[in-house]
Amino acid sequence: MDKKYSMVLFCAVLALGFSACKKNEARITVKEPDPVIGATPGSSLNYDFTLGVNLNEQADAADMNDLADTKTKWVRSFIDFIPVYKAQSAATDPKIAAFIALKSKGYHTVLNLKFDFRLQGGFPALNSSDWNGYISYISTVLDRVMPYTDVLIVGNEPFIEANQSDWNEPLNTFYKAASARVYDYFKTNNIDKPIFLGAFDNMYLSGRTGNAAINSLLNFAKSTIYLKGVDVHIHHTTNTEMLNSLKYVGERIRDDQKMMITEFSLVKYYESYATTDIDAAFIAAANASTSDRIYPPPAGVTKNYQYIDYALKNPRPAAEWYAFWQYSPYLQGAKDYICTSYENLKNNGKVFAGFYALRQSYPFNTDFTETTDPWVMNGLFMNRTVEQVDGRNQKGYSFLDQFQKAVQGQNPCQ
């Protein structure tokens, strides 16, 4: 074999080998790093149980004297993300500014990022400009709030703030992407603060616990190492429902994860009595009163919801509001709600913090009807249904007293 032929043969073999390598290389699939693998931010935080105050999105409306009187050092709020994104107003939004100011007042702060897609008519298309814009703008919001935020929660009430047809997809994909964006931001900026996901609401209902989309997002939370836990909202009728919610969710997170209860209330319990008659004992007490400012309701106000509407439009003396609670068996039966809830949450072992409403949020000149959700019955302070005294809002019937004891290490049930 001459040298020329040998060289040609060698080149042909080499070319064939190179071609085979290229073909094999084309068949190789490069797996991107799994976005759920990584350290867990916030591991150094003290997770001893505590009670905090829930301001929702209204840090700008909260009375700071009322907040100080609660004795807590923990405050929770949320950002209504989509309007802020559309206005590109993270740097100027007054509600965000009010939340940020809480840190300078000495509070530990918890913030939910709320994405209300139901109000938008649904989610944007996957990878559309709006979809990518929302995910990208998370970093802009975090630039603004994270120096003043101790715990960040991805979501507020995903399954309330989305049409049920979207619960599986695109909801699951969106919240996974939003969580990954937050984690990437934390890694890039060396932020060692916990990330939670949620909130999971009404988890005592079979329509929630049996829903595959909800359980899929719970499974994501459990399998995602960088998530410290989940947020749970418990608005219920019975104590058993609260316990069932805690049990169901608690059994579906890791041993090293926690639950946060950033909202809890008996709103559905109060709602169940809205159309019942005002108790005769309250009317009798009001008619018997001569000097303590307990007045009977006007003619035509005969139902519980009607009395609440009357009080919202004509704030009552504190003594009258307290008498309404004392002499209404359904309200008197709920007077130890903070005490009972404190025991439920603390004894669970997996709950990091529970947050209760500070105030009554209800618009002026608006009817309170038989179908209105009675959130106004929940607050620690009665800033709408009760007259101020010396410019100060008055406390609720029993809740503030129990709350103060709990956060100061005393037994709220005594």
PDB file of C-alpha atoms in Angstrom, residues 62-276:
ATOM      1  CA  ALA A  62     -53.162  50.643  60.443  1.00  0.00           C
ATOM      2  CA  ASP A  63     -53.129  52.670  63.648  1.00  0.00           C
ATOM      3  CA  MET A  64     -49.597  52.365  64.999  1.00  0.00           C
ATOM      4  CA  ASN A  65     -50.792  52.950  68.576  1.00  0.00           C
ATOM      5  CA  ASP A  66     -53.179  50.016  68.217  1.00  0.00           C
ATOM      6  CA  LEU A  67     -50.402  47.893  66.797  1.00  0.00           C
ATOM      7  CA  ALA A  68     -48.096  48.771  69.691  1.00  0.00           C
ATOM      8  CA  ASP A  69     -50.861  47.910  72.176  1.00  0.00           C
ATOM      9  CA  THR A  70     -51.040  44.346  70.882  1.00  0.00           C
ATOM     10  CA  LYS A  71     -47.514  43.771  72.345  1.00  0.00           C
ATOM     11  CA  THR A  72     -46.486  41.582  69.419  1.00  0.00           C
ATOM     12  CA  LYS A  73     -43.252  42.055  67.500  1.00  0.00           C
ATOM     13  CA  TRP A  74     -44.428  40.211  64.367  1.00  0.00           C
ATOM     14  CA  VAL A  75     -46.502  41.781  61.575  1.00  0.00           C
ATOM     15  CA  ARG A  76     -47.749  40.308  58.293  1.00  0.00           C
ATOM     16  CA  SER A  77     -48.885  42.080  55.132  1.00  0.00           C
ATOM     17  CA  PHE A  78     -49.234  41.318  51.431  1.00  0.00           C
ATOM     18  CA  ILE A  79     -48.490  43.066  48.142  1.00  0.00           C
ATOM     19  CA  ASP A  80     -51.173  42.995  45.452  1.00  0.00           C
ATOM     20  CA  PHE A  81     -48.534  42.218  42.834  1.00  0.00           C
ATOM     21  CA  ILE A  82     -50.316  42.555  39.494  1.00  0.00           C
ATOM     22  CA  PRO A  83     -51.506  46.194  39.905  1.00  0.00           C
ATOM     23  CA  VAL A  84     -47.995  47.115  41.089  1.00  0.00           C
ATOM     24  CA  TYR A  85     -46.517  45.376  38.036  1.00  0.00           C
ATOM     25  CA  LYS A  86     -48.893  47.121  35.632  1.00  0.00           C
ATOM     26  CA  ALA A  87     -48.121  50.516  37.152  1.00  0.00           C
ATOM     27  CA  GLN A  88     -44.408  49.658  37.527  1.00  0.00           C
ATOM     28  CA  SER A  89     -44.778  51.276  40.947  1.00  0.00           C
ATOM     29  CA  ALA A  90     -42.723  49.116  43.322  1.00  0.00           C
ATOM     30  CA  ALA A  91     -40.567  52.126  44.207  1.00  0.00           C
ATOM     31  CA  THR A  92     -43.484  54.506  44.815  1.00  0.00           C
ATOM     32  CA  ASP A  93     -46.458  52.417  45.974  1.00  0.00           C
ATOM     33  CA  PRO A  94     -47.692  53.869  49.322  1.00  0.00           C
ATOM     34  CA  LYS A  95     -48.787  50.497  50.703  1.00  0.00           C
ATOM     35  CA  ILE A  96     -45.336  49.034  50.065  1.00  0.00           C
ATOM     36  CA  ALA A  97     -43.765  52.098  51.671  1.00  0.00           C
ATOM     37  CA  ALA A  98     -45.971  51.665  54.753  1.00  0.00           C
ATOM     38  CA  PHE A  99     -44.973  48.013  55.029  1.00  0.00           C
ATOM     39  CA  ILE A 100     -41.295  48.885  54.716  1.00  0.00           C
ATOM     40  CA  ALA A 101     -41.643  51.432  57.525  1.00  0.00           C
ATOM     41  CA  LEU A 102     -42.670  48.706  59.980  1.00  0.00           C
ATOM     42  CA  LYS A 103     -39.070  47.505  60.201  1.00  0.00           C
ATOM     43  CA  SER A 104     -37.879  50.892  61.525  1.00  0.00           C
ATOM     44  CA  LYS A 105     -40.536  50.621  64.227  1.00  0.00           C
ATOM     45  CA  GLY A 106     -38.926  47.438  65.523  1.00  0.00           C
ATOM     46  CA  TYR A 107     -41.188  44.774  64.001  1.00  0.00           C
ATOM     47  CA  HIS A 108     -40.315  41.440  62.426  1.00  0.00           C
ATOM     48  CA  THR A 109     -42.086  41.381  59.085  1.00  0.00           C
ATOM     49  CA  VAL A 110     -43.739  38.724  56.933  1.00  0.00           C
ATOM     50  CA  LEU A 111     -44.766  39.497  53.356  1.00  0.00           C
ATOM     51  CA  ASN A 112     -46.958  37.569  50.903  1.00  0.00           C
ATOM     52  CA  LEU A 113     -46.761  38.180  47.159  1.00  0.00           C
ATOM     53  CA  LYS A 114     -50.372  38.070  45.986  1.00  0.00           C
ATOM     54  CA  PHE A 115     -51.149  37.209  42.339  1.00  0.00           C
ATOM     55  CA  ASP A 116     -54.895  37.659  41.787  1.00  0.00           C
ATOM     56  CA  PHE A 117     -55.347  36.104  38.349  1.00  0.00           C
ATOM     57  CA  ARG A 118     -59.070  35.573  38.791  1.00  0.00           C
ATOM     58  CA  LEU A 119     -59.479  39.345  38.775  1.00  0.00           C
ATOM     59  CA  GLN A 120     -57.555  39.409  35.477  1.00  0.00           C
ATOM     60  CA  GLY A 121     -59.834  36.820  33.905  1.00  0.00           C
ATOM     61  CA  GLY A 122     -57.149  34.145  34.063  1.00  0.00           C
ATOM     62  CA  PHE A 123     -53.408  33.561  33.736  1.00  0.00           C
ATOM     63  CA  PRO A 124     -51.429  34.956  30.822  1.00  0.00           C
ATOM     64  CA  ALA A 125     -50.211  32.406  28.280  1.00  0.00           C
ATOM     65  CA  LEU A 126     -47.126  30.474  29.298  1.00  0.00           C
ATOM     66  CA  ASN A 127     -43.968  32.368  28.267  1.00  0.00           C
ATOM     67  CA  SER A 128     -46.005  35.300  26.942  1.00  0.00           C
ATOM     68  CA  SER A 129     -44.701  38.812  27.538  1.00  0.00           C
ATOM     69  CA  ASP A 130     -46.989  39.229  30.554  1.00  0.00           C
ATOM     70  CA  TRP A 131     -46.068  35.816  31.988  1.00  0.00           C
ATOM     71  CA  ASN A 132     -42.360  36.564  31.697  1.00  0.00           C
ATOM     72  CA  GLY A 133     -42.935  40.130  32.815  1.00  0.00           C
ATOM     73  CA  TYR A 134     -44.587  39.005  36.061  1.00  0.00           C
ATOM     74  CA  ILE A 135     -41.793  36.557  36.819  1.00  0.00           C
ATOM     75  CA  SER A 136     -39.106  39.100  35.972  1.00  0.00           C
ATOM     76  CA  TYR A 137     -40.736  41.891  38.005  1.00  0.00           C
ATOM     77  CA  ILE A 138     -40.537  39.737  41.137  1.00  0.00           C
ATOM     78  CA  SER A 139     -36.873  40.726  41.314  1.00  0.00           C
ATOM     79  CA  THR A 140     -37.795  44.417  41.132  1.00  0.00           C
ATOM     80  CA  VAL A 141     -40.232  44.023  44.027  1.00  0.00           C
ATOM     81  CA  LEU A 142     -37.679  42.059  46.037  1.00  0.00           C
ATOM     82  CA  ASP A 143     -35.108  44.813  45.456  1.00  0.00           C
ATOM     83  CA  ARG A 144     -37.534  47.135  47.201  1.00  0.00           C
ATOM     84  CA  VAL A 145     -38.811  45.003  50.070  1.00  0.00           C
ATOM     85  CA  MET A 146     -36.234  42.405  51.083  1.00  0.00           C
ATOM     86  CA  PRO A 147     -34.036  44.680  53.219  1.00  0.00           C
ATOM     87  CA  TYR A 148     -37.155  45.175  55.367  1.00  0.00           C
ATOM     88  CA  THR A 149     -38.679  41.675  55.185  1.00  0.00           C
ATOM     89  CA  ASP A 150     -37.871  38.751  57.489  1.00  0.00           C
ATOM     90  CA  VAL A 151     -40.016  36.047  55.832  1.00  0.00           C
ATOM     91  CA  LEU A 152     -41.128  35.998  52.186  1.00  0.00           C
ATOM     92  CA  ILE A 153     -44.162  33.977  51.068  1.00  0.00           C
ATOM     93  CA  VAL A 154     -44.717  33.212  47.381  1.00  0.00           C
ATOM     94  CA  GLY A 155     -48.470  33.604  46.919  1.00  0.00           C
ATOM     95  CA  ASN A 156     -51.394  34.704  49.045  1.00  0.00           C
ATOM     96  CA  GLU A 157     -54.371  32.455  48.261  1.00  0.00           C
ATOM     97  CA  PRO A 158     -53.553  30.839  44.897  1.00  0.00           C
ATOM     98  CA  PHE A 159     -56.669  28.685  44.703  1.00  0.00           C
ATOM     99  CA  ILE A 160     -59.028  31.531  45.615  1.00  0.00           C
ATOM    100  CA  GLU A 161     -57.241  33.969  43.317  1.00  0.00           C
ATOM    101  CA  ALA A 162     -57.577  31.742  40.237  1.00  0.00           C
ATOM    102  CA  ASN A 163     -60.425  30.213  38.271  1.00  0.00           C
ATOM    103  CA  GLN A 164     -60.844  26.553  39.169  1.00  0.00           C
ATOM    104  CA  SER A 165     -60.235  25.553  35.546  1.00  0.00           C
ATOM    105  CA  ASP A 166     -56.675  26.914  35.983  1.00  0.00           C
ATOM    106  CA  TRP A 167     -55.911  25.179  39.291  1.00  0.00           C
ATOM    107  CA  ASN A 168     -53.811  22.395  37.816  1.00  0.00           C
ATOM    108  CA  GLU A 169     -52.241  24.278  34.936  1.00  0.00           C
ATOM    109  CA  PRO A 170     -51.110  26.923  34.497  1.00  0.00           C
ATOM    110  CA  LEU A 171     -51.372  27.650  38.256  1.00  0.00           C
ATOM    111  CA  ASN A 172     -48.861  25.014  39.340  1.00  0.00           C
ATOM    112  CA  THR A 173     -46.327  26.019  36.706  1.00  0.00           C
ATOM    113  CA  PHE A 174     -46.642  29.713  37.549  1.00  0.00           C
ATOM    114  CA  TYR A 175     -46.101  29.295  41.296  1.00  0.00           C
ATOM    115  CA  LYS A 176     -43.179  26.944  40.698  1.00  0.00           C
ATOM    116  CA  ALA A 177     -41.609  29.531  38.404  1.00  0.00           C
ATOM    117  CA  ALA A 178     -42.282  32.341  40.886  1.00  0.00           C
ATOM    118  CA  SER A 179     -40.726  30.290  43.702  1.00  0.00           C
ATOM    119  CA  ALA A 180     -37.645  29.545  41.605  1.00  0.00           C
ATOM    120  CA  ARG A 181     -37.311  33.240  40.770  1.00  0.00           C
ATOM    121  CA  VAL A 182     -37.365  34.165  44.455  1.00  0.00           C
ATOM    122  CA  TYR A 183     -34.801  31.500  45.295  1.00  0.00           C
ATOM    123  CA  ASP A 184     -32.493  32.594  42.478  1.00  0.00           C
ATOM    124  CA  TYR A 185     -32.735  36.157  43.764  1.00  0.00           C
ATOM    125  CA  PHE A 186     -31.905  35.042  47.300  1.00  0.00           C
ATOM    126  CA  LYS A 187     -28.887  33.055  46.082  1.00  0.00           C
ATOM    127  CA  THR A 188     -27.593  35.900  43.928  1.00  0.00           C
ATOM    128  CA  ASN A 189     -27.925  38.395  46.769  1.00  0.00           C
ATOM    129  CA  ASN A 190     -26.823  36.086  49.614  1.00  0.00           C
ATOM    130  CA  ILE A 191     -30.127  36.467  51.459  1.00  0.00           C
ATOM    131  CA  ASP A 192     -30.512  34.004  54.331  1.00  0.00           C
ATOM    132  CA  LYS A 193     -34.238  34.418  55.003  1.00  0.00           C
ATOM    133  CA  PRO A 194     -36.964  31.766  54.772  1.00  0.00           C
ATOM    134  CA  ILE A 195     -39.137  31.291  51.703  1.00  0.00           C
ATOM    135  CA  PHE A 196     -42.630  29.854  52.191  1.00  0.00           C
ATOM    136  CA  LEU A 197     -45.282  28.899  49.617  1.00  0.00           C
ATOM    137  CA  GLY A 198     -49.025  29.334  49.861  1.00  0.00           C
ATOM    138  CA  ALA A 199     -51.395  30.019  51.243  1.00  0.00           C
ATOM    139  CA  PHE A 200     -53.384  26.807  51.208  1.00  0.00           C
ATOM    140  CA  ASP A 201     -56.922  27.729  52.271  1.00  0.00           C
ATOM    141  CA  ASN A 202     -59.921  25.810  53.598  1.00  0.00           C
ATOM    142  CA  MET A 203     -57.918  22.631  54.007  1.00  0.00           C
ATOM    143  CA  TYR A 204     -60.665  21.025  56.073  1.00  0.00           C
ATOM    144  CA  LEU A 205     -62.964  20.801  53.043  1.00  0.00           C
ATOM    145  CA  SER A 206     -63.067  17.639  50.951  1.00  0.00           C
ATOM    146  CA  GLY A 207     -63.102  19.787  47.822  1.00  0.00           C
ATOM    147  CA  ARG A 208     -59.682  21.058  48.858  1.00  0.00           C
ATOM    148  CA  THR A 209     -58.052  17.980  50.375  1.00  0.00           C
ATOM    149  CA  GLY A 210     -59.255  15.781  47.513  1.00  0.00           C
ATOM    150  CA  ASN A 211     -58.153  18.132  44.761  1.00  0.00           C
ATOM    151  CA  ALA A 212     -55.225  16.880  42.665  1.00  0.00           C
ATOM    152  CA  ALA A 213     -54.028  20.379  41.716  1.00  0.00           C
ATOM    153  CA  ILE A 214     -53.837  21.512  45.343  1.00  0.00           C
ATOM    154  CA  ASN A 215     -52.049  18.342  46.382  1.00  0.00           C
ATOM    155  CA  SER A 216     -49.646  18.773  43.467  1.00  0.00           C
ATOM    156  CA  LEU A 217     -48.592  22.190  44.752  1.00  0.00           C
ATOM    157  CA  LEU A 218     -48.291  20.773  48.272  1.00  0.00           C
ATOM    158  CA  ASN A 219     -46.065  18.010  46.900  1.00  0.00           C
ATOM    159  CA  PHE A 220     -43.927  20.623  45.173  1.00  0.00           C
ATOM    160  CA  ALA A 221     -43.489  22.437  48.482  1.00  0.00           C
ATOM    161  CA  LYS A 222     -42.472  19.225  50.223  1.00  0.00           C
ATOM    162  CA  SER A 223     -39.952  18.213  47.550  1.00  0.00           C
ATOM    163  CA  THR A 224     -38.401  21.648  47.149  1.00  0.00           C
ATOM    164  CA  ILE A 225     -35.454  21.876  49.493  1.00  0.00           C
ATOM    165  CA  TYR A 226     -35.203  25.671  49.445  1.00  0.00           C
ATOM    166  CA  LEU A 227     -38.764  26.134  50.720  1.00  0.00           C
ATOM    167  CA  LYS A 228     -38.905  26.375  54.504  1.00  0.00           C
ATOM    168  CA  GLY A 229     -42.582  25.512  54.568  1.00  0.00           C
ATOM    169  CA  VAL A 230     -46.109  26.537  53.615  1.00  0.00           C
ATOM    170  CA  ASP A 231     -48.620  29.199  54.522  1.00  0.00           C
ATOM    171  CA  VAL A 232     -52.113  28.089  55.594  1.00  0.00           C
ATOM    172  CA  HIS A 233     -55.253  30.233  55.909  1.00  0.00           C
ATOM    173  CA  ILE A 234     -57.942  28.897  58.232  1.00  0.00           C
ATOM    174  CA  HIS A 235     -61.291  30.706  58.141  1.00  0.00           C
ATOM    175  CA  HIS A 236     -63.698  28.253  59.685  1.00  0.00           C
ATOM    176  CA  THR A 237     -66.830  27.455  61.681  1.00  0.00           C
ATOM    177  CA  THR A 238     -65.723  24.821  64.195  1.00  0.00           C
ATOM    178  CA  ASN A 239     -62.571  24.149  66.165  1.00  0.00           C
ATOM    179  CA  THR A 240     -62.370  20.697  64.597  1.00  0.00           C
ATOM    180  CA  GLU A 241     -62.006  22.337  61.189  1.00  0.00           C
ATOM    181  CA  MET A 242     -58.948  24.246  62.363  1.00  0.00           C
ATOM    182  CA  LEU A 243     -57.413  21.082  63.791  1.00  0.00           C
ATOM    183  CA  ASN A 244     -58.160  19.134  60.606  1.00  0.00           C
ATOM    184  CA  SER A 245     -56.508  21.823  58.461  1.00  0.00           C
ATOM    185  CA  LEU A 246     -53.371  21.734  60.578  1.00  0.00           C
ATOM    186  CA  LYS A 247     -53.305  17.927  60.541  1.00  0.00           C
ATOM    187  CA  TYR A 248     -53.809  17.570  56.794  1.00  0.00           C
ATOM    188  CA  VAL A 249     -51.157  20.081  55.767  1.00  0.00           C
ATOM    189  CA  GLY A 250     -48.762  19.144  58.568  1.00  0.00           C
ATOM    190  CA  GLU A 251     -48.686  15.529  57.410  1.00  0.00           C
ATOM    191  CA  ARG A 252     -47.749  16.618  53.873  1.00  0.00           C
ATOM    192  CA  ILE A 253     -44.635  18.667  54.535  1.00  0.00           C
ATOM    193  CA  ARG A 254     -41.147  17.565  55.529  1.00  0.00           C
ATOM    194  CA  ASP A 255     -40.102  17.144  59.138  1.00  0.00           C
ATOM    195  CA  ASP A 256     -37.746  20.106  58.754  1.00  0.00           C
ATOM    196  CA  GLN A 257     -40.459  22.361  57.321  1.00  0.00           C
ATOM    197  CA  LYS A 258     -42.901  24.652  59.138  1.00  0.00           C
ATOM    198  CA  MET A 259     -46.394  26.022  58.683  1.00  0.00           C
ATOM    199  CA  MET A 260     -47.268  29.687  58.953  1.00  0.00           C
ATOM    200  CA  ILE A 261     -50.886  30.644  59.594  1.00  0.00           C
ATOM    201  CA  THR A 262     -50.937  34.188  58.266  1.00  0.00           C
ATOM    202  CA  GLU A 263     -54.736  34.382  58.491  1.00  0.00           C
ATOM    203  CA  PHE A 264     -57.198  32.649  60.786  1.00  0.00           C
ATOM    204  CA  SER A 265     -60.680  33.580  61.929  1.00  0.00           C
ATOM    205  CA  LEU A 266     -64.179  32.434  62.841  1.00  0.00           C
ATOM    206  CA  VAL A 267     -65.723  34.393  59.978  1.00  0.00           C
ATOM    207  CA  LYS A 268     -67.752  31.417  58.751  1.00  0.00           C
ATOM    208  CA  TYR A 269     -69.071  30.805  62.249  1.00  0.00           C
ATOM    209  CA  TYR A 270     -70.319  34.390  62.532  1.00  0.00           C
ATOM    210  CA  GLU A 271     -71.777  34.135  59.052  1.00  0.00           C
ATOM    211  CA  SER A 272     -73.896  31.158  60.099  1.00  0.00           C
ATOM    212  CA  TYR A 273     -75.727  33.384  62.598  1.00  0.00           C
ATOM    213  CA  ALA A 274     -76.091  36.465  60.398  1.00  0.00           C
ATOM    214  CA  THR A 275     -79.802  36.076  59.714  1.00  0.00           C
ATOM    215  CA  THR A 276     -80.862  34.872  63.161  1.00  0.00           C
TER     216      THR A 276
END
